[in-house]
Tab-separated table of C-alpha atoms in Angstrom:
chain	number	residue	atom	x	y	z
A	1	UNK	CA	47.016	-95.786	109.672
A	2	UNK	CA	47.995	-99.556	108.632
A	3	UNK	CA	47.978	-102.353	106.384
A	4	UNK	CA	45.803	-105.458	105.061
A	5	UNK	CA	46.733	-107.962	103.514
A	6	UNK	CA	44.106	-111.548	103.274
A	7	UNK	CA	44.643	-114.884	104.321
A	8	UNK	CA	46.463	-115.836	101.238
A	9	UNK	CA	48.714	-112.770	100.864
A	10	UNK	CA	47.168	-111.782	97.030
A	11	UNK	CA	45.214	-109.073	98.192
A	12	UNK	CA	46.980	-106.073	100.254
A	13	UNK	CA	45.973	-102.214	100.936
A	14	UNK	CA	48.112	-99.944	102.722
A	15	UNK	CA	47.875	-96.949	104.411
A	16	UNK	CA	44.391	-97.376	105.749
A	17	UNK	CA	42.282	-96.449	108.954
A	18	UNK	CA	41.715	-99.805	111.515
A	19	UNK	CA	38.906	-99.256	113.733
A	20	UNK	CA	37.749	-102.471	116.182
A	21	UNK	CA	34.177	-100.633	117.785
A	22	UNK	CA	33.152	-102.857	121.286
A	23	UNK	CA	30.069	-102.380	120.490
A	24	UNK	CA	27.261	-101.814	117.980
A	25	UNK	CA	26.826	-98.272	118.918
A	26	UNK	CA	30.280	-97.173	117.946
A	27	UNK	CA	30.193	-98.995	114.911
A	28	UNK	CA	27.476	-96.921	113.586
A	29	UNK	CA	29.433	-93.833	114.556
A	30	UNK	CA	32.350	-94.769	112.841
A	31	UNK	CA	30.438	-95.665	109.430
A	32	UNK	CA	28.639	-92.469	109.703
A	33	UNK	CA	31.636	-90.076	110.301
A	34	UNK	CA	32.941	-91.977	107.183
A	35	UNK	CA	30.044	-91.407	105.102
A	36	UNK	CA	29.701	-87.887	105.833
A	37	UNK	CA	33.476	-87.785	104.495
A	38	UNK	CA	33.046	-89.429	101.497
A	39	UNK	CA	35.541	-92.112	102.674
A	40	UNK	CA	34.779	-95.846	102.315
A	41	UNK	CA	33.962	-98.479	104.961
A	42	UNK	CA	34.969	-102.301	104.725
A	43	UNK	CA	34.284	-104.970	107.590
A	44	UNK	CA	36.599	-107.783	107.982
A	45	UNK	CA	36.855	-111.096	109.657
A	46	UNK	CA	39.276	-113.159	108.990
A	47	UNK	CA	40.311	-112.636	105.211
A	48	UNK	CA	39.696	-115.509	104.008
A	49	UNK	CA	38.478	-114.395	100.484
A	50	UNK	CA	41.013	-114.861	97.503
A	51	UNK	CA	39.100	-112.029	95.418
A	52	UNK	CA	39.401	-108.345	96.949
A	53	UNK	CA	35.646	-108.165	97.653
A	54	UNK	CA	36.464	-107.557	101.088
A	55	UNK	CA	39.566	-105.254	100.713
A	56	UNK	CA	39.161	-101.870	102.476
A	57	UNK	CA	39.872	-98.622	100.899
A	58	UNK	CA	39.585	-95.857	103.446
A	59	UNK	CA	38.495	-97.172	106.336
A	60	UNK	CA	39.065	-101.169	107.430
A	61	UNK	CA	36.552	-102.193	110.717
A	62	UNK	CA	37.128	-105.139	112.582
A	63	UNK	CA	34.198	-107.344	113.800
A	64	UNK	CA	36.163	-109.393	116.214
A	65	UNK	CA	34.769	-107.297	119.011
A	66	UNK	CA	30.899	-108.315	117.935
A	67	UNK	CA	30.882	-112.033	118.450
A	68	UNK	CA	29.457	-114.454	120.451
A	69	UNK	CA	25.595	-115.550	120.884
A	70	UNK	CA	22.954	-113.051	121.234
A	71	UNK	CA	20.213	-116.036	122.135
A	72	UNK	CA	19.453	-118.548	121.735
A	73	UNK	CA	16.083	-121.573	121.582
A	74	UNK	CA	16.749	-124.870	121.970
A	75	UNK	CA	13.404	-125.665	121.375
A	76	UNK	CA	13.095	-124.227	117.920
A	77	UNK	CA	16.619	-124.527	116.948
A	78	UNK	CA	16.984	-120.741	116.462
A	79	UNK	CA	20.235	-118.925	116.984
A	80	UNK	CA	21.049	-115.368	117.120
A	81	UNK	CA	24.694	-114.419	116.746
A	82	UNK	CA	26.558	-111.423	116.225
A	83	UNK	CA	28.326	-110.682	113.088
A	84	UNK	CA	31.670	-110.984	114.081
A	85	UNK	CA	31.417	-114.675	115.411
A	86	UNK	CA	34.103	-117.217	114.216
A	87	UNK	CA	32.815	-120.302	112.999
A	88	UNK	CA	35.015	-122.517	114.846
A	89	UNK	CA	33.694	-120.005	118.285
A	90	UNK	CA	30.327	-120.787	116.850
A	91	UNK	CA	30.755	-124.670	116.822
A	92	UNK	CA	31.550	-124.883	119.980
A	93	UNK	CA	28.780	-123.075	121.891
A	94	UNK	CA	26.270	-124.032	119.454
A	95	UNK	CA	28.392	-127.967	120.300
A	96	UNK	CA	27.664	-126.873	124.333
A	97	UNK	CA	23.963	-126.119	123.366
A	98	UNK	CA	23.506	-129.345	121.753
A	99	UNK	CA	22.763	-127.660	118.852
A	100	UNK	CA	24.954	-128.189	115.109
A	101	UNK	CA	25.059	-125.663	111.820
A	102	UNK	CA	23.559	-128.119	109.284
A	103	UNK	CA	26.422	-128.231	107.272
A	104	UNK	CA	29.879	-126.404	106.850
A	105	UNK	CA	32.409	-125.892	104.572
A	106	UNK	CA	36.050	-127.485	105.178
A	107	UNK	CA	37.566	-124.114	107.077
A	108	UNK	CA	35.843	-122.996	110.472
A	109	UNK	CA	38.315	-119.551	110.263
A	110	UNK	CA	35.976	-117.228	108.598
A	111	UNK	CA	32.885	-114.706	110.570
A	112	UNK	CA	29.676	-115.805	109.725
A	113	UNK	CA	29.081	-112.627	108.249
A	114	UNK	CA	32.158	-113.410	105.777
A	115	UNK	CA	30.296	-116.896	104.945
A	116	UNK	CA	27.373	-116.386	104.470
A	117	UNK	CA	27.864	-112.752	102.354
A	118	UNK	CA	30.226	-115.028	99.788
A	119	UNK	CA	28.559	-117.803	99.599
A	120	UNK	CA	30.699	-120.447	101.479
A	121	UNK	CA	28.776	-123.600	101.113
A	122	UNK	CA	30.180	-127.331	102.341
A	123	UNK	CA	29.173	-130.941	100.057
A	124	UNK	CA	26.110	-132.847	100.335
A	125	UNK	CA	23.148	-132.656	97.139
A	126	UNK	CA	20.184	-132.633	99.827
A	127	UNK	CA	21.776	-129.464	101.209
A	128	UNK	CA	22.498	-125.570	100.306
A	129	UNK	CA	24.875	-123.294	101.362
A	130	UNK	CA	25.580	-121.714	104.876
A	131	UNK	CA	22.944	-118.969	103.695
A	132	UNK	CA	19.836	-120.879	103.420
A	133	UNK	CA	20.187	-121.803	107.384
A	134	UNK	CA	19.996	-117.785	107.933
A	135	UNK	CA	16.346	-116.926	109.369
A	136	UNK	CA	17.425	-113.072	109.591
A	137	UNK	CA	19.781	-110.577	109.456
A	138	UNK	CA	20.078	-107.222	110.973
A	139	UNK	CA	22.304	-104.639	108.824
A	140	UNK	CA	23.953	-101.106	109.735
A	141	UNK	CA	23.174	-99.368	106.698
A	142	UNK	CA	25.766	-96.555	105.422
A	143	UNK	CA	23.153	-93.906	107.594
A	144	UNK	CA	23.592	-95.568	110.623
A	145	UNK	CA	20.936	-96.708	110.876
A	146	UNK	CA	20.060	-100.893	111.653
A	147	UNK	CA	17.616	-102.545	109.234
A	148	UNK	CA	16.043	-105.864	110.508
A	149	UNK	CA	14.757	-108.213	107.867
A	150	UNK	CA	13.581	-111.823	108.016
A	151	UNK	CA	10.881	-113.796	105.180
A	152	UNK	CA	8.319	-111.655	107.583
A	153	UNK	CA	9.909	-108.822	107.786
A	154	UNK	CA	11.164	-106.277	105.212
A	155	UNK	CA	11.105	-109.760	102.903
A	156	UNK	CA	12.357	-107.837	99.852
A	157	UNK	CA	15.509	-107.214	101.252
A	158	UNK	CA	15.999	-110.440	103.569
A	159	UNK	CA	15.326	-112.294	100.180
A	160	UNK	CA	18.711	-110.803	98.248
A	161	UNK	CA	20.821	-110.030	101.756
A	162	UNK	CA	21.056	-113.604	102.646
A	163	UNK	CA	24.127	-113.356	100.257
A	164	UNK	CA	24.899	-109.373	100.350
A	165	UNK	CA	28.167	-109.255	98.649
A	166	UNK	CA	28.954	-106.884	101.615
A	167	UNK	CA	27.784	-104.355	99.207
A	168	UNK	CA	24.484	-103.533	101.369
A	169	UNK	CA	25.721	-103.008	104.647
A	170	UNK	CA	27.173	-104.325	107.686
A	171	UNK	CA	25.669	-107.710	109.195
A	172	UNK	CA	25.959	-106.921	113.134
A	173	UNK	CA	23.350	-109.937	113.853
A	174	UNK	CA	22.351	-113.204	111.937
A	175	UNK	CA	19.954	-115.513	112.998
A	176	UNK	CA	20.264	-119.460	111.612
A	177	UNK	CA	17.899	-122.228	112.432
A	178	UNK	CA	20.300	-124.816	113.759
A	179	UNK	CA	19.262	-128.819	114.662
A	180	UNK	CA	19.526	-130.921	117.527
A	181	UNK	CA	23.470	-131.911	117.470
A	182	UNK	CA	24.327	-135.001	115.337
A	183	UNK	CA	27.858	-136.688	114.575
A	184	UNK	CA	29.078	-137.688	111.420
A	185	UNK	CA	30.827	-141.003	110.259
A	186	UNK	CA	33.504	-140.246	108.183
A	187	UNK	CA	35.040	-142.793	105.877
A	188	UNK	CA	37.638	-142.097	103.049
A	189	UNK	CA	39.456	-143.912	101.067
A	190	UNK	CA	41.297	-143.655	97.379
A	191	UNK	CA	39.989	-144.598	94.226
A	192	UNK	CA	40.596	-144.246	90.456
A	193	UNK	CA	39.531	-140.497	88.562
A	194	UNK	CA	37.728	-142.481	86.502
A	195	UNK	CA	35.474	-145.133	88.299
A	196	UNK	CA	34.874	-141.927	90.869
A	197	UNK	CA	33.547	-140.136	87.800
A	198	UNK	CA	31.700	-142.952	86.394
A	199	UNK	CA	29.868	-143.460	89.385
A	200	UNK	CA	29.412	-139.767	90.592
A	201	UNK	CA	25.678	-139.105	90.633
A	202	UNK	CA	25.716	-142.330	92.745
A	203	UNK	CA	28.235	-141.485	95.068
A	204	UNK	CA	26.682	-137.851	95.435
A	205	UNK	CA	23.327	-139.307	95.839
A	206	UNK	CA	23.079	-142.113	98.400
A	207	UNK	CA	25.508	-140.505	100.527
A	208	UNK	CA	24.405	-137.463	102.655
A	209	UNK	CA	28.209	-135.513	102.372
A	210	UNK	CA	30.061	-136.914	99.123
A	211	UNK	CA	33.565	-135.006	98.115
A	212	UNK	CA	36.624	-136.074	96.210
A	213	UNK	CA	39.933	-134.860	95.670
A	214	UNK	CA	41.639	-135.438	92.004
A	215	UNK	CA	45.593	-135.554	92.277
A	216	UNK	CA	46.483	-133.627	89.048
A	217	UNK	CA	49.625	-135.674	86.834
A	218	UNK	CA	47.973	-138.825	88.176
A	219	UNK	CA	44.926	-140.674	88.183
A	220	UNK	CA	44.074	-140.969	91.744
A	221	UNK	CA	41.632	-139.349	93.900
A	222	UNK	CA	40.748	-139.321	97.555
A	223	UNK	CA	37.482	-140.044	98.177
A	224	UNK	CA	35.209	-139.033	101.398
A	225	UNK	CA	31.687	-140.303	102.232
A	226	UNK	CA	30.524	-138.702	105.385
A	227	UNK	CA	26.780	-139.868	106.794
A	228	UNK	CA	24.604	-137.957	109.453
A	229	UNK	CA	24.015	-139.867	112.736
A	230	UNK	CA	22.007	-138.693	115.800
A	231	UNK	CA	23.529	-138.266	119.365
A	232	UNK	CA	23.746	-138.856	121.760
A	233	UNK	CA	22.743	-142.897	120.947
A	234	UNK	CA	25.666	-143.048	118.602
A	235	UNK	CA	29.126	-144.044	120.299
A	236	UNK	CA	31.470	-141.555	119.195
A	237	UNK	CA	34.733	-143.575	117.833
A	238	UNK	CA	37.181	-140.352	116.900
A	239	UNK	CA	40.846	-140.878	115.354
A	240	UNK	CA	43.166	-141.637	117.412
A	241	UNK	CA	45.642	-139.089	118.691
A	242	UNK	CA	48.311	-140.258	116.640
A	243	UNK	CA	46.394	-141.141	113.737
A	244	UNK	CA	45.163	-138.103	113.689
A	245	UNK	CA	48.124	-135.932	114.342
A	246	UNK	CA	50.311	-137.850	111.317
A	247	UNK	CA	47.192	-137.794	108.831
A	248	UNK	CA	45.884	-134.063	109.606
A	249	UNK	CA	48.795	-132.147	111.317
A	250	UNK	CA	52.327	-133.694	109.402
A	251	UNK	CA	51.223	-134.810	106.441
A	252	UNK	CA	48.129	-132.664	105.478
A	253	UNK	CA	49.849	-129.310	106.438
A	254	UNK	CA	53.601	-130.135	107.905
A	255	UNK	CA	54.800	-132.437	104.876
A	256	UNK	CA	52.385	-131.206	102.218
A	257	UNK	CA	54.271	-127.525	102.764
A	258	UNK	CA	57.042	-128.815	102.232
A	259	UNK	CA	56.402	-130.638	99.150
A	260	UNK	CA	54.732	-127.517	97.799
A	261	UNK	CA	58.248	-125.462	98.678
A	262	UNK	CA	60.137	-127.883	97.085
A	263	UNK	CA	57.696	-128.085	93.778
A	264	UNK	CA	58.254	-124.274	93.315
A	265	UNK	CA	62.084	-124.355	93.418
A	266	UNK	CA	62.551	-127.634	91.553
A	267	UNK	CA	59.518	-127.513	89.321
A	268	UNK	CA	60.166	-131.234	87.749
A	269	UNK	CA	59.541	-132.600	90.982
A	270	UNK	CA	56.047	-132.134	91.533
A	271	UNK	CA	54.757	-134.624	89.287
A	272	UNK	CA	56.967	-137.753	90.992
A	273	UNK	CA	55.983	-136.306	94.468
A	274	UNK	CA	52.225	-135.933	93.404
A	275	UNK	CA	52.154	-139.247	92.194
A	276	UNK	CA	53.920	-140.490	95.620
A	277	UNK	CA	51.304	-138.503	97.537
A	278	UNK	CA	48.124	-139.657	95.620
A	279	UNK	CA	49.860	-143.694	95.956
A	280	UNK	CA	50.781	-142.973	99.919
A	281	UNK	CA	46.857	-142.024	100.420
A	282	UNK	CA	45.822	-145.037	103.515
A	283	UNK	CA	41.654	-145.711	103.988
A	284	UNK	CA	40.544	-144.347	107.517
A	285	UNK	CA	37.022	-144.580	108.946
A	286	UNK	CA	36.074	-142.572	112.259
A	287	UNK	CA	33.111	-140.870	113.672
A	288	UNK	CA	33.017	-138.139	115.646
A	289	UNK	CA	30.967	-134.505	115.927
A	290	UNK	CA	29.587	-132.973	112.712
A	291	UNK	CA	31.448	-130.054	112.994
A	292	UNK	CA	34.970	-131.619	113.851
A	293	UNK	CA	34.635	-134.084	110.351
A	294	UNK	CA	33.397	-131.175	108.060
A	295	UNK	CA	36.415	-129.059	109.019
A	296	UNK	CA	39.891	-129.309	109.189
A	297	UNK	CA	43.222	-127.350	109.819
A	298	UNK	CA	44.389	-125.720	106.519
A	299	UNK	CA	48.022	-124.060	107.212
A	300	UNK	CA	49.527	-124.338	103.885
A	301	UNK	CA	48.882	-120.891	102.492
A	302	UNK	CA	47.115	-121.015	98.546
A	303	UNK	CA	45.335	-119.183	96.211
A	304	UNK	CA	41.564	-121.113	94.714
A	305	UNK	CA	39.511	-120.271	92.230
A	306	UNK	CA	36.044	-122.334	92.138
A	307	UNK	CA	33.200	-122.465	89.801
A	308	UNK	CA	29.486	-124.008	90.044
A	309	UNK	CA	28.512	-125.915	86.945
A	310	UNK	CA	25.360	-127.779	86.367
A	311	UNK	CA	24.959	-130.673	87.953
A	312	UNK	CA	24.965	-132.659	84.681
A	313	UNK	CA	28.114	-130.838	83.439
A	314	UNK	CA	30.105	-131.458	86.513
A	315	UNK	CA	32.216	-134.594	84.940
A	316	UNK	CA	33.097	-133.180	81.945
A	317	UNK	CA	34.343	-130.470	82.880
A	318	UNK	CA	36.366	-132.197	85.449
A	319	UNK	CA	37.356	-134.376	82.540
A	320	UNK	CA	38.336	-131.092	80.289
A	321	UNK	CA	40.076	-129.952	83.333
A	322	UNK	CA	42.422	-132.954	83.452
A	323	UNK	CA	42.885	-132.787	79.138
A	324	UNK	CA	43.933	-129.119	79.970
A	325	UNK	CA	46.578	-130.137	82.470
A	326	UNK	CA	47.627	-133.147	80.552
A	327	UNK	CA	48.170	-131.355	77.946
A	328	UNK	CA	50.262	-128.290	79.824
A	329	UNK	CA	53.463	-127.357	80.978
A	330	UNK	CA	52.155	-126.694	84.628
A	331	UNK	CA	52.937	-128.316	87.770
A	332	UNK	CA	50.302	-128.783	89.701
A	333	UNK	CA	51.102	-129.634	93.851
A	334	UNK	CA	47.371	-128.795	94.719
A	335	UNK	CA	44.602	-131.347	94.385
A	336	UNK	CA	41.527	-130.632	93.009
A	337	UNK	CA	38.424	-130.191	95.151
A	338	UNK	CA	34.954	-131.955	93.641
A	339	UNK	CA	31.878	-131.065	95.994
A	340	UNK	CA	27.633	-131.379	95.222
A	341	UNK	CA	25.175	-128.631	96.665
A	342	UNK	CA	21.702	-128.458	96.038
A	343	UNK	CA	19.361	-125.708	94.923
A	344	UNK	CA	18.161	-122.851	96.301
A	345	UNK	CA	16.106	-119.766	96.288
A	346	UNK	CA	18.812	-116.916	97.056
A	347	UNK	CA	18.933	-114.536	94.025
A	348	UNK	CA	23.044	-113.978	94.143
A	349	UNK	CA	23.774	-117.656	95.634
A	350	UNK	CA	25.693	-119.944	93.295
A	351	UNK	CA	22.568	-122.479	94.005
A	352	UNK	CA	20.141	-120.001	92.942
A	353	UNK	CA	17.306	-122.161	90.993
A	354	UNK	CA	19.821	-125.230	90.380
A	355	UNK	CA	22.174	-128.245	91.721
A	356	UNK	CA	25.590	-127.685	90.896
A	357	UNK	CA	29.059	-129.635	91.275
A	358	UNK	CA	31.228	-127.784	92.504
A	359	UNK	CA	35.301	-127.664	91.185
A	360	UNK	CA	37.931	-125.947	92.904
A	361	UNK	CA	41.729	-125.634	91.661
A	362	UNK	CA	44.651	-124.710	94.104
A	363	UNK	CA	48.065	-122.796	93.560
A	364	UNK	CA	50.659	-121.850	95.787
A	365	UNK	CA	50.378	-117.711	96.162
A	366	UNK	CA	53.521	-117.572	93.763
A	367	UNK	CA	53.283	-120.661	91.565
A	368	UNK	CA	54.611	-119.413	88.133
A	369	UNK	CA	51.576	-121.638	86.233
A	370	UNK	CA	48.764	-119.848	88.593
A	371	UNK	CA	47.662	-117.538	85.686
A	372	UNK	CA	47.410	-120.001	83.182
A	373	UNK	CA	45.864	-122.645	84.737
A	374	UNK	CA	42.973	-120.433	86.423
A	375	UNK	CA	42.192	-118.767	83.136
A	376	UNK	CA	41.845	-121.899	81.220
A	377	UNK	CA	39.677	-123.679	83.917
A	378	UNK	CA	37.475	-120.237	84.179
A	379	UNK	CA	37.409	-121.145	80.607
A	380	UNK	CA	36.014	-124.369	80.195
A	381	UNK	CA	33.895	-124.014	83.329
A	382	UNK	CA	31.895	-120.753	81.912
A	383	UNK	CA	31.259	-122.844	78.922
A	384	UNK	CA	29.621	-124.934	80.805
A	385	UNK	CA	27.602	-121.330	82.663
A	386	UNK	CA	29.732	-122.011	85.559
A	387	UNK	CA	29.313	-119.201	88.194
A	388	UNK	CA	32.093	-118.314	90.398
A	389	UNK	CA	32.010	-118.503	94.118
A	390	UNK	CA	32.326	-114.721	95.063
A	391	UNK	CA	35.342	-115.033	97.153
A	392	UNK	CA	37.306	-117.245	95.404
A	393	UNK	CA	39.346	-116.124	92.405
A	394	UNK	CA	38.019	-115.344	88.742
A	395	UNK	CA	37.937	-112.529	86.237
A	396	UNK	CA	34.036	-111.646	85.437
A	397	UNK	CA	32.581	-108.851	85.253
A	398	UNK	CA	28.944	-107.645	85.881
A	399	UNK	CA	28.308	-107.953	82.517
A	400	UNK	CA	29.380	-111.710	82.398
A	401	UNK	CA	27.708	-112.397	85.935
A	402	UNK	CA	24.042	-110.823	85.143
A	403	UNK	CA	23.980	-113.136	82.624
A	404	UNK	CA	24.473	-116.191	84.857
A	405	UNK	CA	22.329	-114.833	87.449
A	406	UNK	CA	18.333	-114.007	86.127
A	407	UNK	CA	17.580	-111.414	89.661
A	408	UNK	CA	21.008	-110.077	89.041
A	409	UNK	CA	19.188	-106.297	88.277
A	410	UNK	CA	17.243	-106.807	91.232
A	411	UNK	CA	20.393	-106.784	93.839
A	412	UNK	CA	21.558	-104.114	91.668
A	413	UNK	CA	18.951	-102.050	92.366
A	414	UNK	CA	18.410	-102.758	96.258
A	415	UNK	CA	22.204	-101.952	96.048
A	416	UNK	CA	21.604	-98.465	94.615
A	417	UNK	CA	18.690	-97.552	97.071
A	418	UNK	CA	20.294	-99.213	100.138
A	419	UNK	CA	23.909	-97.910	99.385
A	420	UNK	CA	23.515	-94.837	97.217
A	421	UNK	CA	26.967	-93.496	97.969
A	422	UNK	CA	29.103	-96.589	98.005
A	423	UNK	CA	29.906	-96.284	101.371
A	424	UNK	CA	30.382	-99.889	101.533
A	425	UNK	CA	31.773	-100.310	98.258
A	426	UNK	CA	35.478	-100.945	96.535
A	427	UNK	CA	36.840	-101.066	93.184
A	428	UNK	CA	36.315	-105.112	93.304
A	429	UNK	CA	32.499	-104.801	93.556
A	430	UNK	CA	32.257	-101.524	90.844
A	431	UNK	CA	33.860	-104.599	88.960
A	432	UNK	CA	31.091	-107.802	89.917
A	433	UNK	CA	28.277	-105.420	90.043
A	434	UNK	CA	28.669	-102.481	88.063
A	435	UNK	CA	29.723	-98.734	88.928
């Protein structure tokens, strides 16, 4: 028997069963002993999801043993991994392929199982989450049995299991379609909330990765414009050891720590150090591989809770956002994360049918204002029909979602015939989709 507890330290289980199968085979047996028993099955990768949708209940399985590429065409770009994969173990043999994920989020830690199954999507309007690369999927079901699917292939169930929840079963294999390897030039810079906001759809438009980061108690942001090149003509000009190690390493994780620490025992702090931290912000301009600009180290431990509004609703409710903590008690050491996605055709995806911005909010695990701040930004953003990224905090329930979500019944349903028994299930998805 043992213990889980996430990434973030909000969600723990104790006295459960840890299984790591080498191999497919035994994975099977293991979910079918359990199934037989009655007794529940979760996978995990890395625990990277703030919500408990992947918190185990009988029995927790590691994936770490099913990684690594299956096969792989350079020629059409198609990639078959296994579940278990790591991103940042992905990168780097798709990097020594010459091939490149088409966009990431800003954390390489998680499976690609994990990703894609929550949703994880990076910033650019001309591109959708880490789902709509995946071609097909192969899933243990709670039998034991492996169900391939792909748009030719069992279509009905590759169409809602590109972003499964992990209610449906296990993802041993996922293929993507990948592209020829390209390098990105990164330049950020600061800027003023306000002229960032006025000029938004701009910034989000001409530019193919567009994110900003709001420093709450001030008005300063960090901006970041990143732009797709093709390699290998263009000269790679990465930051500089140095550079890099004070910018990424001391004061993005080493010093930031430390001002969060010090926020949460002197509370009246934080708003002189946030204002020193959004005023201390230095322009930097570098390019370098795709995947080593879209991610970065992220050591400071937090909690986040993210919604996806309308495109056209994205500034104001960043600008309610900032009345709400204006107008608080809180102390806010996190900045606020503003990305753009665009639309899709995956029935549980955040992107389903529409463009979205995307706002995320930041706590430390034990910050005192946590609870109030989340609940009033789940406020104003499911005003504006915000949905909430599945592994990142909120408080709706399937009522609320299959409202927000018009083939919500249909994964429902595939749910009930795939996973009859709730083999795969816990008491955070009875919540999100229903018992």
């Amino acid at each position: 028997m043992g213990e889980w507890q996430n990434w973030a330290g909000n969600q723990q289980t104790g006295a459960i069963e840890v299984v790591v199968p080498r191999d497919e085979a035994e994975l099977a047996a293991v979910v079918v002993a359990a199934a037989e028993a009655g007794r529940r099955v979760k996978p995990i990768g890395a625990g990277h999801s703030f919500t408990a949708i992947g918190s185990p209940v009988d029995v927790q399985v590691s994936l770490d043993r099913l990684s690594g590429i299956v096969r792989a065409d350079s020629t059409t770009g198609l990639v078959t991994v296994r579940g278990g994969t790591r991103l940042k173990v992905l990168n780097r043999a798709l990097e020594a392929l010459g091939l490149s994920m088409t966009n990431l989020g800003d954390i390489e830690e998680q499976s690609i199982s994990g990703a894609i199954s929550t949703g994880t999507h990076g910033t650019g309007a001309r591109f959708g989450g880490l789902a709509t690369q995946v071609r097909g999927l192969r899933l243990l079901l709670a039998d034991g049995s492996v169900l391939s699917c792909s748009a030719t292939e069992n279509p009905e169930v590759f169409d809602l299991a590109r972003v499964g929840l992990g209610a449906l079963g296990i993802i041993v294999e996922v293929t993507l379609q990948t592209e020829p390897l390209f390098a990105l030039h990164a330049r950020e810079g600061n800027g003023e909330l306000a002229d960032v906001m006025a000029a938004f759809d701009s910034h989000a438009s001409e530019t193919d990765h567009f994110e900003f980061y709001w420093f709450p108690h001030t008005t300063r942001v960090l901006t970041k414009h990143n732009t797709r090149l093709p390699l290998p003509e263009t000269p790679l000009e990465p930051v500089g050891r140095v550079r890099g190690w004070i910018d990424d390493e001391l004061l993005s994780n080493t010093a930031f720590g430390a001002t969060v620490e010090l926020g949460l025992r002197v509370p009246r702090l934080v708003k002189p150090l946030a204002r020193f931290a959004a005023s201390a912000l230095s322009p930097r301009e570098f390019t370098d591989i795709s995947y080593r600009v879209f991610t970065s180290e992220r050591r400071v431990r937090f909690v986040e809770s993210e919604y996806a509004v309308p495109r056209a609703a994205g500034m104001e409710v960043l600008a309610s956002l900032q009345r709400a903590v204006e107008a608080s008690s809180w102390n806010i050491s996190f900045p606020v994360e503003v990305r753009v996605a665009g639309a899709d055709d995956i029935p549980l995806s955040t992107g389903f049918e529409r463009e979205n911005v995307y706002i995320a909010i930041h706590t430390a695990p034990s910050s005192p204002w946590r609870s109030e701040y989340f609940a009033a930004f789940e406020r104003i953003a499911t005003e504006a029909g915000g949905r909430p990224h599945w592994g990142k905090m909120h408080t709706l329930s399937a009522a609320d979602l299959a409202e927000r979500y018009p083939r919500f019944g249909d994964f429902v349903a595939l749910r009930d015939k795939l996973d009859p028994s709730r083999t795969f299930g816990n008491p955070h998805l009875e919540h999100i989709l229903g018992s």
